[in-house]
XYZ file of C-alpha atoms in Angstrom:
179
model
C -8.055 9.954 3.069
C -6.201 7.426 5.164
C -8.317 5.477 7.610
C -8.552 2.078 9.251
C -10.208 -0.580 7.107
C -12.817 -1.180 9.832
C -13.853 2.500 9.700
C -14.146 2.458 5.900
C -16.130 -0.791 6.061
C -18.476 0.705 8.676
C -19.058 3.727 6.422
C -19.675 1.474 3.435
C -16.934 3.031 1.297
C -14.441 1.300 -0.906
C -10.688 1.673 -0.758
C -8.288 2.390 -3.569
C -5.359 0.690 -1.861
C -4.008 -0.363 1.491
C -0.749 0.467 3.254
C 0.741 -3.020 3.548
C 4.257 -2.111 4.664
C 6.317 0.780 5.962
C 9.865 1.568 6.923
C 11.529 4.515 8.654
C 15.186 5.351 9.257
C 17.111 8.384 10.410
C 20.817 8.526 9.665
C 21.481 12.172 10.665
C 24.333 12.313 8.170
C 23.938 15.992 7.254
C 21.206 18.641 7.682
C 20.304 18.694 3.960
C 22.213 15.926 2.161
C 21.626 12.157 2.414
C 24.470 9.695 2.896
C 26.275 9.441 -0.462
C 26.091 5.629 -0.359
C 22.292 5.764 0.082
C 22.501 3.322 3.006
C 19.816 5.035 5.119
C 17.344 5.088 2.245
C 18.200 1.496 1.273
C 17.615 0.229 4.813
C 14.313 2.099 4.913
C 13.101 0.446 1.688
C 14.231 -2.988 2.952
C 12.236 -2.461 6.145
C 9.122 -1.511 4.168
C 9.429 -4.593 1.953
C 9.999 -6.778 5.020
C 7.000 -5.300 6.805
C 4.879 -5.929 3.692
C 6.161 -9.506 3.490
C 7.033 -9.165 -0.185
C 10.199 -9.191 -2.293
C 11.628 -6.322 -4.313
C 10.512 -7.868 -7.598
C 6.887 -7.572 -6.414
C 7.032 -3.761 -6.603
C 5.624 -2.654 -9.958
C 6.165 1.085 -9.514
C 8.303 3.321 -7.319
C 7.596 7.005 -6.781
C 11.010 8.381 -5.858
C 11.523 11.486 -3.765
C 13.588 13.023 -6.592
C 15.256 15.909 -4.800
C 16.497 17.360 -8.081
C 19.984 17.742 -6.584
C 23.091 16.014 -7.885
C 23.985 14.464 -4.506
C 20.424 13.630 -3.451
C 19.393 12.000 -6.715
C 22.632 9.991 -7.003
C 22.263 8.702 -3.423
C 18.609 7.809 -3.995
C 19.352 6.002 -7.269
C 22.166 4.052 -5.599
C 19.837 3.082 -2.748
C 17.189 1.874 -5.220
C 19.732 -0.177 -7.179
C 21.124 -1.605 -3.912
C 17.707 -2.818 -2.788
C 16.236 -3.937 -6.115
C 19.318 -4.995 -8.077
C 18.386 -6.081 -11.592
C 14.666 -6.037 -10.679
C 14.485 -2.254 -10.341
C 10.853 -1.224 -10.874
C 9.811 1.631 -13.150
C 10.590 4.900 -11.355
C 9.315 8.453 -11.586
C 9.080 11.446 -9.298
C 5.977 13.567 -8.876
C 8.107 16.379 -7.432
C 9.124 17.341 -10.983
C 5.564 18.645 -11.422
C 4.727 19.889 -7.949
C 8.056 21.237 -6.751
C 9.109 20.708 -3.162
C 6.143 21.102 -0.852
C 8.160 20.483 2.324
C 6.012 18.454 4.754
C 3.316 17.788 2.151
C 5.746 16.136 -0.292
C 5.421 12.684 1.232
C 1.631 12.809 1.180
C 1.528 13.837 -2.476
C 4.122 11.182 -3.401
C 2.041 8.531 -1.611
C -1.150 9.678 -3.361
C 0.611 9.625 -6.748
C 1.766 6.053 -6.044
C -1.770 4.901 -5.233
C -3.287 6.620 -8.267
C -0.628 5.123 -10.565
C -1.201 1.667 -9.099
C -4.989 1.760 -9.258
C -5.222 3.328 -12.720
C -2.468 1.212 -14.253
C -0.847 4.330 -15.669
C 2.584 5.312 -14.373
C 3.329 9.042 -14.531
C 6.523 10.350 -16.115
C 9.097 12.542 -14.440
C 8.569 15.793 -16.318
C 11.644 17.515 -17.756
C 13.869 14.469 -17.248
C 15.584 14.880 -20.588
C 19.180 13.898 -19.857
C 19.520 11.795 -16.685
C 22.843 11.795 -14.865
C 24.610 8.441 -15.517
C 24.920 8.101 -11.717
C 21.113 7.945 -11.615
C 20.664 5.057 -14.042
C 17.240 3.481 -13.379
C 14.164 2.464 -15.373
C 12.962 6.074 -15.535
C 9.506 6.811 -16.877
C 10.136 9.780 -19.147
C 8.181 12.011 -21.533
C 4.829 10.176 -21.352
C 2.886 7.888 -19.003
C 3.489 4.137 -19.171
C 0.662 1.614 -18.962
C 1.352 -1.162 -16.458
C -0.444 -3.596 -14.199
C 0.818 -2.889 -10.702
C -0.102 -4.972 -7.661
C 2.317 -3.233 -5.274
C 3.727 0.288 -5.407
C 6.290 2.015 -3.206
C 6.532 5.651 -2.237
C 9.977 6.743 -1.039
C 10.683 10.032 0.722
C 13.709 11.845 2.130
C 13.603 14.536 4.744
C 16.001 17.118 6.078
C 18.348 15.765 8.719
C 18.524 12.258 7.266
C 14.915 11.123 7.649
C 13.751 8.382 5.286
C 10.238 6.948 4.891
C 9.034 4.228 2.534
C 5.456 3.030 2.190
C 4.288 -0.037 0.272
C 0.749 -0.001 -1.097
C -1.209 -3.056 -2.185
C -4.758 -3.867 -3.225
C -7.478 -3.309 -0.618
C -7.626 -6.195 1.854
C -4.036 -7.296 1.162
C -2.804 -6.427 4.646
C -5.727 -8.175 6.319
C -5.085 -11.322 4.274
C -1.381 -11.110 5.067
C -1.872 -10.848 8.837
C -4.465 -13.603 9.143
């Protein structure tokens, strides 16, 4: 459940994480294919990091959209490398398990990011046996990876060139940041 911190506090419930940054872009490059240079997705991730007030090296896990298409995955990997450079965080995609759930994909990707961050166990991308060299990243493959993660990012694509990135941090992070 996503709710305002004041509502959760009033109900006396704890939070797993907090949305501390977000970014949105629309490049309208093609109805189903992102820009090959990944520029729309890269700008979206930069905006999310800027909104969170953190640097790329602060992200300890990235749940990629992982379209499972040659063009989509290459563009996404290029965007990730463009934004993070040599500090690319560990990356996996929950879509390899769930398939494409259309509008629900982003919600599931966000939930997977929060669970990975709070449990300190990063999920693998199932069936990622032989990654395309164009998609070279720090892929989590075959089995989960233990890690301490303070900030996680969920990155989603959408038809028509929509991009959304969310940055999650520990509960209270956003309130500390804005005060």
